[in-house]
mmCIF file of C-alpha atoms in Angstrom:
data_model
loop_
_atom_site.group_PDB
_atom_site.id
_atom_site.type_symbol
_atom_site.label_atom_id
_atom_site.label_comp_id
_atom_site.label_asym_id
_atom_site.label_seq_id
_atom_site.Cartn_x
_atom_site.Cartn_y
_atom_site.Cartn_z
ATOM 1 C CA MET G 1167 -18.964 8.099 10.512
ATOM 2 C CA GLU G 1168 -16.404 6.216 12.426
ATOM 3 C CA ASN G 1169 -15.644 2.749 13.155
ATOM 4 C CA ASN G 1170 -17.039 1.309 9.911
ATOM 5 C CA VAL G 1171 -16.114 -2.205 9.178
ATOM 6 C CA ILE G 1172 -16.286 -2.555 5.188
ATOM 7 C CA ILE G 1173 -16.132 -6.329 3.644
ATOM 8 C CA ASN G 1174 -17.326 -6.504 0.001
ATOM 9 C CA LYS G 1175 -19.940 -9.176 -1.022
ATOM 10 C CA LYS G 1176 -17.657 -11.774 -3.166
ATOM 11 C CA SER G 1177 -19.647 -13.111 -6.252
ATOM 12 C CA PRO G 1178 -18.766 -16.512 -7.293
ATOM 13 C CA THR G 1179 -15.653 -16.683 -9.883
ATOM 14 C CA ASP G 1180 -13.886 -19.497 -11.410
ATOM 15 C CA LEU G 1181 -10.638 -17.293 -11.403
ATOM 16 C CA LEU G 1182 -7.600 -19.261 -9.650
ATOM 17 C CA ARG G 1183 -4.658 -18.132 -8.271
ATOM 18 C CA SER G 1184 -2.478 -19.280 -11.286
ATOM 19 C CA ASP G 1185 -3.958 -17.253 -13.723
ATOM 20 C CA PHE G 1186 -2.428 -14.425 -12.358
ATOM 21 C CA TYR G 1187 1.158 -15.812 -12.417
ATOM 22 C CA TYR G 1188 3.962 -14.561 -14.743
ATOM 23 C CA ASP G 1189 7.615 -15.252 -15.055
ATOM 24 C CA LEU G 1190 9.876 -12.489 -13.592
ATOM 25 C CA PRO G 1191 13.639 -12.642 -13.815
ATOM 26 C CA GLU G 1192 15.147 -11.912 -10.347
ATOM 27 C CA ALA G 1193 17.333 -9.061 -12.271
ATOM 28 C CA LEU G 1194 14.414 -6.949 -12.937
ATOM 29 C CA ILE G 1195 13.142 -6.871 -8.811
ATOM 30 C CA ALA G 1196 14.047 -3.265 -8.474
ATOM 31 C CA GLN G 1197 16.591 -2.899 -5.437
ATOM 32 C CA HIS G 1198 16.936 0.710 -5.294
ATOM 33 C CA PRO G 1199 14.714 3.856 -5.892
ATOM 34 C CA MET G 1200 15.732 5.813 -9.086
ATOM 35 C CA GLU G 1201 18.107 8.318 -8.352
ATOM 36 C CA GLN G 1202 15.188 11.050 -9.740
ATOM 37 C CA ARG G 1203 11.668 10.181 -8.694
ATOM 38 C CA ASP G 1204 9.917 10.881 -11.581
ATOM 39 C CA MET G 1205 12.470 9.628 -14.056
ATOM 40 C CA SER G 1206 10.779 5.821 -13.815
ATOM 41 C CA ARG G 1207 9.485 4.602 -16.712
ATOM 42 C CA LEU G 1208 5.650 4.875 -17.350
ATOM 43 C CA MET G 1209 3.642 2.219 -19.189
ATOM 44 C CA VAL G 1210 0.000 3.622 -20.220
ATOM 45 C CA LEU G 1211 -2.761 1.368 -20.988
ATOM 46 C CA ASN G 1212 -5.617 2.790 -22.882
ATOM 47 C CA ARG G 1213 -8.962 0.718 -22.213
ATOM 48 C CA GLU G 1214 -10.556 2.487 -24.792
ATOM 49 C CA LYS G 1215 -8.299 2.016 -27.598
ATOM 50 C CA GLY G 1216 -6.218 -1.017 -26.607
ATOM 51 C CA THR G 1217 -3.368 0.654 -26.932
ATOM 52 C CA VAL G 1218 -0.064 0.480 -24.874
ATOM 53 C CA GLU G 1219 2.626 3.134 -24.671
ATOM 54 C CA HIS G 1220 5.982 3.585 -23.061
ATOM 55 C CA ARG G 1221 6.861 6.813 -21.478
ATOM 56 C CA HIS G 1222 8.734 7.997 -18.619
ATOM 57 C CA PHE G 1223 6.706 9.120 -15.089
ATOM 58 C CA TYR G 1224 7.128 12.907 -15.929
ATOM 59 C CA ASP G 1225 5.070 12.581 -18.966
ATOM 60 C CA ILE G 1226 2.069 11.528 -17.049
ATOM 61 C CA ILE G 1227 0.864 15.028 -16.881
ATOM 62 C CA ASP G 1228 0.005 14.474 -20.596
ATOM 63 C CA TYR G 1229 -2.621 12.197 -19.519
ATOM 64 C CA LEU G 1230 -4.209 14.225 -16.903
ATOM 65 C CA ASN G 1231 -6.762 16.965 -17.793
ATOM 66 C CA GLU G 1232 -7.874 19.974 -16.029
ATOM 67 C CA GLY G 1233 -11.017 19.349 -13.814
ATOM 68 C CA ASP G 1234 -9.589 15.828 -12.929
ATOM 69 C CA THR G 1235 -9.107 14.824 -9.530
ATOM 70 C CA LEU G 1236 -5.792 13.081 -8.116
ATOM 71 C CA VAL G 1237 -6.413 11.155 -5.019
ATOM 72 C CA ILE G 1238 -3.302 9.911 -3.155
ATOM 73 C CA ASN G 1239 -2.830 8.132 0.029
ATOM 74 C CA ASP G 1240 -1.092 10.217 2.474
ATOM 75 C CA SER G 1241 -0.386 7.862 4.816
ATOM 76 C CA LYS G 1242 3.445 7.473 6.005
ATOM 77 C CA VAL G 1243 5.499 4.631 6.657
ATOM 78 C CA ILE G 1244 6.915 4.185 10.398
ATOM 79 C CA PRO G 1245 10.083 2.604 11.212
ATOM 80 C CA ALA G 1246 8.115 -0.579 11.980
ATOM 81 C CA ARG G 1247 10.607 -3.567 12.261
ATOM 82 C CA ILE G 1248 12.439 -4.002 15.612
ATOM 83 C CA TYR G 1249 14.744 -6.397 16.952
ATOM 84 C CA GLY G 1250 15.263 -7.414 20.493
ATOM 85 C CA HIS G 1251 15.203 -10.212 22.763
ATOM 86 C CA VAL G 1252 12.733 -12.186 25.320
ATOM 87 C CA GLU G 1253 13.456 -10.446 28.827
ATOM 88 C CA GLY G 1254 16.107 -12.494 30.823
ATOM 89 C CA ARG G 1255 18.315 -13.136 27.748
ATOM 90 C CA ASP G 1256 21.031 -10.958 26.225
ATOM 91 C CA GLU G 1257 20.978 -12.480 22.571
ATOM 92 C CA ALA G 1258 18.776 -10.637 20.241
ATOM 93 C CA ASP G 1259 16.596 -13.440 18.952
ATOM 94 C CA LEU G 1260 13.442 -11.642 18.327
ATOM 95 C CA GLU G 1261 12.007 -9.510 15.402
ATOM 96 C CA LEU G 1262 8.841 -7.667 15.417
ATOM 97 C CA LEU G 1263 7.102 -5.895 12.345
ATOM 98 C CA LEU G 1264 4.129 -3.756 14.102
ATOM 99 C CA LEU G 1265 1.464 -4.244 11.504
ATOM 100 C CA ARG G 1266 -1.417 -2.262 13.107
ATOM 101 C CA GLN G 1267 -1.885 -0.093 16.028
ATOM 102 C CA ARG G 1268 -4.814 -0.894 18.236
ATOM 103 C CA ASP G 1269 -4.679 2.080 20.594
ATOM 104 C CA LEU G 1270 -1.986 4.308 21.868
ATOM 105 C CA ASP G 1271 0.545 1.780 22.897
ATOM 106 C CA THR G 1272 -0.949 -1.598 21.737
ATOM 107 C CA TRP G 1273 -0.046 -3.004 18.411
ATOM 108 C CA GLU G 1274 -1.104 -6.451 16.228
ATOM 109 C CA CYS G 1275 2.717 -7.582 15.258
ATOM 110 C CA LEU G 1276 4.301 -10.186 13.090
ATOM 111 C CA VAL G 1277 6.517 -12.149 15.565
ATOM 112 C CA LYS G 1278 9.993 -13.981 14.332
ATOM 113 C CA PRO G 1279 10.326 -16.474 15.642
ATOM 114 C CA GLY G 1280 6.668 -16.716 16.460
ATOM 115 C CA LYS G 1281 6.358 -20.096 18.343
ATOM 116 C CA ARG G 1282 7.822 -18.735 21.431
ATOM 117 C CA ALA G 1283 5.895 -15.688 21.425
ATOM 118 C CA ARG G 1284 3.385 -17.127 23.862
ATOM 119 C CA ILE G 1285 0.722 -14.763 26.005
ATOM 120 C CA GLY G 1286 2.650 -12.980 28.740
ATOM 121 C CA MET G 1287 6.025 -13.343 27.087
ATOM 122 C CA ARG G 1288 7.989 -9.849 27.939
ATOM 123 C CA SER G 1289 10.495 -8.464 24.941
ATOM 124 C CA VAL G 1290 13.024 -5.648 25.246
ATOM 125 C CA PHE G 1291 14.249 -3.588 22.644
ATOM 126 C CA GLY G 1292 16.648 -0.577 22.223
ATOM 127 C CA ASP G 1293 18.532 -1.213 25.443
ATOM 128 C CA GLY G 1294 15.440 -1.242 27.762
ATOM 129 C CA GLU G 1295 13.754 1.788 26.074
ATOM 130 C CA LEU G 1296 10.889 -0.172 24.937
ATOM 131 C CA ILE G 1297 9.190 -3.173 26.679
ATOM 132 C CA GLY G 1298 6.772 -5.272 25.050
ATOM 133 C CA GLU G 1299 4.203 -7.772 26.468
ATOM 134 C CA VAL G 1300 2.191 -10.475 24.595
ATOM 135 C CA ILE G 1301 -1.665 -9.813 25.522
ATOM 136 C CA ASP G 1302 -3.240 -11.840 22.699
ATOM 137 C CA ILE G 1303 -3.010 -14.166 19.657
ATOM 138 C CA THR G 1304 -5.355 -13.316 16.595
ATOM 139 C CA ASP G 1305 -6.850 -15.933 14.742
ATOM 140 C CA GLU G 1306 -4.219 -15.657 11.925
ATOM 141 C CA GLY G 1307 -1.488 -16.006 14.491
ATOM 142 C CA ASN G 1308 -0.138 -12.405 14.925
ATOM 143 C CA ARG G 1309 0.809 -11.164 18.321
ATOM 144 C CA ILE G 1310 -1.132 -8.326 20.359
ATOM 145 C CA ILE G 1311 1.390 -6.468 22.236
ATOM 146 C CA LYS G 1312 1.208 -3.816 24.801
ATOM 147 C CA PHE G 1313 4.106 -1.461 24.903
ATOM 148 C CA ASP G 1314 5.716 0.506 27.916
ATOM 149 C CA TYR G 1315 8.220 3.216 28.241
ATOM 150 C CA ASP G 1316 9.158 6.150 30.048
ATOM 151 C CA ARG G 1317 6.353 8.555 29.048
ATOM 152 C CA GLU G 1318 8.247 11.545 30.845
ATOM 153 C CA LYS G 1319 11.143 10.657 28.447
ATOM 154 C CA HIS G 1320 9.299 9.874 24.977
ATOM 155 C CA GLU G 1321 6.165 11.642 23.936
ATOM 156 C CA ASN G 1322 4.847 8.653 22.408
ATOM 157 C CA ILE G 1323 5.904 5.426 21.030
ATOM 158 C CA TYR G 1324 6.666 6.979 17.268
ATOM 159 C CA ASN G 1325 9.445 8.761 18.853
ATOM 160 C CA ILE G 1326 11.204 5.459 20.286
ATOM 161 C CA LEU G 1327 10.563 3.828 16.701
ATOM 162 C CA HIS G 1328 12.162 6.673 14.986
ATOM 163 C CA VAL G 1329 15.448 5.892 16.893
ATOM 164 C CA ILE G 1330 15.607 2.038 17.184
ATOM 165 C CA GLY G 1331 13.197 0.751 14.333
ATOM 166 C CA LEU G 1332 14.042 0.047 10.608
ATOM 167 C CA MET G 1333 12.324 0.618 7.535
ATOM 168 C CA PRO G 1334 10.168 -2.344 6.858
ATOM 169 C CA LEU G 1335 11.474 -3.119 3.080
ATOM 170 C CA PRO G 1336 9.798 -6.263 1.821
ATOM 171 C CA PRO G 1337 11.824 -9.162 1.699
ATOM 172 C CA TYR G 1338 12.725 -9.074 -2.030
ATOM 173 C CA ILE G 1339 14.509 -5.908 -1.503
ATOM 174 C CA THR G 1340 17.944 -7.200 -0.442
ATOM 175 C CA GLU G 1341 20.260 -4.294 -0.828
ATOM 176 C CA ARG G 1342 20.356 -1.633 2.158
ATOM 177 C CA LEU G 1343 18.370 1.608 1.895
ATOM 178 C CA THR G 1344 20.641 4.608 2.636
ATOM 179 C CA ASP G 1345 17.792 7.429 2.779
ATOM 180 C CA ASN G 1346 14.999 6.303 4.651
ATOM 181 C CA SER G 1347 12.848 9.279 2.987
ATOM 182 C CA ARG G 1348 12.738 7.368 -0.361
ATOM 183 C CA TYR G 1349 10.478 4.719 0.939
ATOM 184 C CA GLN G 1350 8.165 7.448 1.749
ATOM 185 C CA THR G 1351 6.322 9.617 -0.657
ATOM 186 C CA VAL G 1352 6.926 13.179 -0.629
ATOM 187 C CA TYR G 1353 3.284 13.911 0.705
ATOM 188 C CA ALA G 1354 3.353 11.171 3.232
ATOM 189 C CA ASN G 1355 1.800 13.057 6.419
ATOM 190 C CA ARG G 1356 -0.119 10.556 9.015
ATOM 191 C CA GLU G 1357 2.278 7.962 10.482
ATOM 192 C CA GLY G 1358 0.862 4.255 10.768
ATOM 193 C CA SER G 1359 1.930 2.154 7.518
ATOM 194 C CA ALA G 1360 4.185 -1.061 7.627
ATOM 195 C CA ALA G 1361 4.823 -0.686 4.001
ATOM 196 C CA ALA G 1362 4.735 2.260 1.350
ATOM 197 C CA PRO G 1363 1.955 2.838 -0.972
ATOM 198 C CA THR G 1364 4.342 2.558 -4.016
ATOM 199 C CA ALA G 1365 2.530 4.199 -6.728
ATOM 200 C CA GLY G 1366 3.174 7.632 -4.899
ATOM 201 C CA LEU G 1367 6.694 6.938 -4.562
ATOM 202 C CA HIS G 1368 7.096 8.515 -8.475
ATOM 203 C CA PHE G 1369 5.910 11.988 -7.368
ATOM 204 C CA THR G 1370 8.090 15.065 -6.849
ATOM 205 C CA PRO G 1371 7.426 18.188 -5.255
ATOM 206 C CA GLU G 1372 7.797 20.086 -8.483
ATOM 207 C CA LEU G 1373 5.444 17.498 -10.627
ATOM 208 C CA MET G 1374 2.696 18.124 -8.274
ATOM 209 C CA GLU G 1375 2.945 21.771 -8.738
ATOM 210 C CA LYS G 1376 2.795 21.095 -12.484
ATOM 211 C CA ILE G 1377 -0.385 18.956 -12.175
ATOM 212 C CA ARG G 1378 -1.839 21.816 -9.966
ATOM 213 C CA ALA G 1379 -1.096 24.336 -11.955
ATOM 214 C CA LYS G 1380 -2.845 22.796 -15.094
ATOM 215 C CA GLY G 1381 -6.298 22.782 -13.028
ATOM 216 C CA ILE G 1382 -6.186 19.297 -11.554
ATOM 217 C CA ALA G 1383 -6.921 18.876 -8.005
ATOM 218 C CA ILE G 1384 -4.620 16.644 -5.680
ATOM 219 C CA VAL G 1385 -7.362 15.196 -2.805
ATOM 220 C CA PRO G 1386 -5.669 12.980 0.302
ATOM 221 C CA VAL G 1387 -7.571 9.882 1.359
ATOM 222 C CA MET G 1388 -5.726 7.864 3.860
ATOM 223 C CA LEU G 1389 -5.319 3.865 4.301
ATOM 224 C CA HIS G 1390 -2.705 2.653 6.939
ATOM 225 C CA VAL G 1391 -1.121 -0.145 4.569
ATOM 226 C CA GLY G 1392 -0.815 -3.409 6.296
ATOM 227 C CA LEU G 1393 -1.331 -7.048 6.084
ATOM 228 C CA GLY G 1394 -4.614 -7.029 4.187
ATOM 229 C CA THR G 1395 -2.273 -5.274 1.178
ATOM 230 C CA PHE G 1396 0.635 -7.569 1.523
ATOM 231 C CA ARG G 1397 -0.889 -10.657 2.692
ATOM 232 C CA PRO G 1398 -0.099 -13.456 -0.290
ATOM 233 C CA VAL G 1399 -3.181 -15.484 -1.508
ATOM 234 C CA LYS G 1400 -2.726 -19.110 -0.466
ATOM 235 C CA GLU G 1401 -6.456 -20.344 -1.582
ATOM 236 C CA ASP G 1402 -6.446 -21.952 -5.502
ATOM 237 C CA ARG G 1403 -9.816 -20.117 -6.201
ATOM 238 C CA ILE G 1404 -9.348 -16.641 -5.634
ATOM 239 C CA ASP G 1405 -12.687 -16.071 -4.160
ATOM 240 C CA ALA G 1406 -12.194 -17.937 -1.197
ATOM 241 C CA HIS G 1407 -9.136 -15.504 -0.117
ATOM 242 C CA VAL G 1408 -10.044 -13.272 2.940
ATOM 243 C CA MET G 1409 -8.381 -9.731 3.188
ATOM 244 C CA HIS G 1410 -7.164 -8.719 6.516
ATOM 245 C CA THR G 1411 -8.640 -5.404 7.603
ATOM 246 C CA GLU G 1412 -6.850 -2.157 7.350
ATOM 247 C CA TYR G 1413 -7.577 1.246 8.770
ATOM 248 C CA PHE G 1414 -9.014 4.097 6.623
ATOM 249 C CA SER G 1415 -10.108 7.586 6.388
ATOM 250 C CA VAL G 1416 -11.854 9.997 4.118
ATOM 251 C CA SER G 1417 -12.414 13.530 5.481
ATOM 252 C CA GLU G 1418 -15.372 15.513 4.821
ATOM 253 C CA GLU G 1419 -13.621 18.139 2.564
ATOM 254 C CA SER G 1420 -11.962 15.328 0.403
ATOM 255 C CA ALA G 1421 -15.255 13.878 -0.063
ATOM 256 C CA ARG G 1422 -16.837 17.055 -1.017
ATOM 257 C CA ILE G 1423 -14.130 17.956 -3.605
ATOM 258 C CA ILE G 1424 -14.267 14.361 -4.996
ATOM 259 C CA ASN G 1425 -17.863 14.524 -5.603
ATOM 260 C CA GLU G 1426 -18.116 17.970 -6.957
ATOM 261 C CA ARG G 1427 -15.561 17.741 -9.638
ATOM 262 C CA ARG G 1428 -16.943 14.548 -10.841
ATOM 263 C CA ALA G 1429 -20.199 16.003 -10.936
ATOM 264 C CA LYS G 1430 -18.653 18.415 -13.144
ATOM 265 C CA GLY G 1431 -17.292 15.984 -15.397
ATOM 266 C CA GLY G 1432 -13.901 15.298 -14.163
ATOM 267 C CA ARG G 1433 -12.253 12.117 -13.467
ATOM 268 C CA ILE G 1434 -10.898 10.635 -10.411
ATOM 269 C CA ILE G 1435 -7.227 9.274 -11.064
ATOM 270 C CA CYS G 1436 -6.204 7.147 -8.002
ATOM 271 C CA VAL G 1437 -2.477 6.677 -7.323
ATOM 272 C CA GLY G 1438 -2.404 3.259 -6.035
ATOM 273 C CA THR G 1439 -4.336 0.270 -5.109
ATOM 274 C CA THR G 1440 -4.508 1.572 -1.403
ATOM 275 C CA SER G 1441 -6.107 4.964 -2.603
ATOM 276 C CA SER G 1442 -8.580 2.734 -5.238
ATOM 277 C CA ARG G 1443 -9.747 0.227 -2.202
ATOM 278 C CA THR G 1444 -10.391 3.187 0.269
ATOM 279 C CA LEU G 1445 -12.388 5.100 -2.411
ATOM 280 C CA GLU G 1446 -14.606 2.017 -3.318
ATOM 281 C CA SER G 1447 -15.009 1.578 0.639
ATOM 282 C CA VAL G 1448 -16.886 4.407 0.718
ATOM 283 C CA THR G 1449 -18.448 5.033 -2.443
ATOM 284 C CA ASP G 1450 -22.431 4.191 -2.807
ATOM 285 C CA ASP G 1451 -23.871 2.652 -5.463
ATOM 286 C CA GLU G 1452 -24.739 6.021 -7.074
ATOM 287 C CA GLY G 1453 -21.164 6.901 -7.412
ATOM 288 C CA VAL G 1454 -21.496 9.453 -4.314
ATOM 289 C CA VAL G 1455 -18.027 9.427 -1.903
ATOM 290 C CA HIS G 1456 -18.922 9.733 1.481
ATOM 291 C CA ALA G 1457 -16.974 10.998 4.561
ATOM 292 C CA MET G 1458 -15.680 7.900 6.610
ATOM 293 C CA SER G 1459 -13.239 6.131 9.291
ATOM 294 C CA GLY G 1460 -13.163 2.505 9.378
ATOM 295 C CA ASP G 1461 -11.701 -0.847 8.668
ATOM 296 C CA THR G 1462 -11.739 -1.974 5.270
ATOM 297 C CA GLY G 1463 -11.310 -5.464 4.163
ATOM 298 C CA ILE G 1464 -12.312 -4.835 0.545
ATOM 299 C CA PHE G 1465 -11.040 -7.470 -2.142
ATOM 300 C CA ILE G 1466 -11.227 -6.269 -5.498
ATOM 301 C CA TYR G 1467 -10.594 -8.828 -8.330
ATOM 302 C CA PRO G 1468 -12.282 -9.456 -12.104
ATOM 303 C CA GLY G 1469 -15.911 -9.061 -11.938
ATOM 304 C CA TYR G 1470 -15.560 -6.124 -9.740
ATOM 305 C CA LYS G 1471 -17.769 -3.186 -10.856
ATOM 306 C CA PHE G 1472 -15.996 0.023 -10.137
ATOM 307 C CA LYS G 1473 -18.241 2.830 -8.449
ATOM 308 C CA ALA G 1474 -15.600 5.811 -7.902
ATOM 309 C CA VAL G 1475 -12.531 4.981 -9.868
ATOM 310 C CA ASP G 1476 -11.880 6.448 -13.778
ATOM 311 C CA ALA G 1477 -8.282 6.189 -14.041
ATOM 312 C CA LEU G 1478 -5.492 4.189 -12.120
ATOM 313 C CA ILE G 1479 -1.681 4.590 -11.496
ATOM 314 C CA THR G 1480 0.125 1.745 -10.084
ATOM 315 C CA ASN G 1481 3.033 -0.149 -9.983
ATOM 316 C CA PHE G 1482 4.186 -3.836 -11.380
ATOM 317 C CA HIS G 1483 2.823 -5.978 -8.572
ATOM 318 C CA LEU G 1484 4.050 -9.721 -7.333
ATOM 319 C CA PRO G 1485 2.414 -12.477 -9.521
ATOM 320 C CA GLU G 1486 -0.680 -14.053 -7.698
ATOM 321 C CA SER G 1487 -0.944 -10.899 -5.579
ATOM 322 C CA THR G 1488 -4.381 -9.334 -4.596
ATOM 323 C CA LEU G 1489 -2.855 -6.117 -5.944
ATOM 324 C CA ILE G 1490 -2.548 -7.449 -9.473
ATOM 325 C CA MET G 1491 -5.769 -9.094 -8.898
ATOM 326 C CA LEU G 1492 -7.288 -5.507 -8.511
ATOM 327 C CA VAL G 1493 -5.478 -3.953 -11.416
ATOM 328 C CA SER G 1494 -6.973 -6.863 -13.428
ATOM 329 C CA ALA G 1495 -10.459 -5.919 -12.222
ATOM 330 C CA PHE G 1496 -10.171 -2.341 -13.359
ATOM 331 C CA TYR G 1497 -8.992 -3.334 -17.129
ATOM 332 C CA ASN G 1498 -9.100 -6.990 -18.147
ATOM 333 C CA LYS G 1499 -7.374 -9.931 -16.863
ATOM 334 C CA ASP G 1500 -5.934 -10.994 -20.267
ATOM 335 C CA LYS G 1501 -4.755 -7.535 -21.160
ATOM 336 C CA VAL G 1502 -3.195 -6.794 -18.004
ATOM 337 C CA MET G 1503 -1.299 -10.191 -18.179
ATOM 338 C CA GLU G 1504 -0.223 -9.369 -21.600
ATOM 339 C CA ALA G 1505 1.076 -6.019 -20.647
ATOM 340 C CA TYR G 1506 3.242 -7.692 -17.603
ATOM 341 C CA GLU G 1507 4.781 -9.715 -20.091
ATOM 342 C CA CYS G 1508 5.615 -6.853 -22.452
ATOM 343 C CA ALA G 1509 6.804 -5.056 -19.373
ATOM 344 C CA VAL G 1510 9.151 -8.285 -18.878
ATOM 345 C CA GLU G 1511 10.278 -8.034 -22.856
ATOM 346 C CA GLU G 1512 11.327 -4.470 -22.150
ATOM 347 C CA LYS G 1513 12.796 -4.668 -19.174
ATOM 348 C CA TYR G 1514 10.827 -2.788 -16.802
ATOM 349 C CA ARG G 1515 11.782 -2.571 -13.171
ATOM 350 C CA PHE G 1516 9.178 -4.165 -10.906
ATOM 351 C CA PHE G 1517 7.707 -4.079 -7.644
ATOM 352 C CA SER G 1518 8.317 -1.472 -5.006
ATOM 353 C CA PHE G 1519 10.956 0.866 -6.203
ATOM 354 C CA GLY G 1520 10.249 -0.107 -9.834
ATOM 355 C CA ASP G 1521 8.374 1.409 -12.337
ATOM 356 C CA ALA G 1522 4.852 2.763 -12.798
ATOM 357 C CA MET G 1523 1.590 2.029 -14.773
ATOM 358 C CA LEU G 1524 -1.067 4.298 -15.626
ATOM 359 C CA ILE G 1525 -4.398 2.927 -16.838
ATOM 360 C CA VAL G 1526 -6.915 5.654 -18.387
#
């Protein structure tokens, strides 16, 4: 199935954005990845027992059982941040973040400064290697930009981005990343994300081989991370928030493996909120996962009943974000907020390059 647009039906809630706030010292925001990916710390929350354990990420194999399925998001981050200037000017005065590909050479972008980016404005990047023209403006104020380049010289726009673009690190990371591969998962495969699915950054090839050897299937799905994942919640009532849609894909093979293994009693363990949102977008009320591609704007917050996810691997997220709301829906808001307070006390590392949480 193609071109599906999935928006979950919202149920009324009295929860406010402020219910998901916690105080985080700036010193706990990780500025760089661990030297070895799986050396990150791991907080394990057991929903049935109500316990909290403190381990390291390489210990995660102890919590995975033969017959389980690990669902990963194999989307790959592109060097989506580019700098240039308005055509006819010499100084660099424009910053673009390519959010989402509309077609081969047309992208939805964030533009800074946005006021001058009117329809018809042309901009130059990479010493003229790439030319962009604003052809439309979305309801949210993002620009739709059509790019042009020498197609005999460059196979596609990705080739140019890998030369002139920078990795789109979040604004809370202020240190320079010296190795772009550290903002990719080791299994990243399909280019298109404007941010990394960060829960997967902790896996190493060696750890993944140990997981497979234990009889655990590793199954890819794909969601290109864009504005829907990291757009802040501005409304006071969280049920008033509208998610920006993101493109996803679940193959026939992935759906088949997940369904077969779950039918035999195996758990579905999602690596990250993006994998979770993807699976919940394609699973029916009977718990059957369907192969599908399209757009999802599913917003998961407390009160939501999960249909596919049995366990969740995730990072520690920003206060008042849709991500911490999803995690709270998977367990219990108060328990999750207590766990975050514990993480602060124990000096865990937070956000994209930070430590991990496993909820079973």
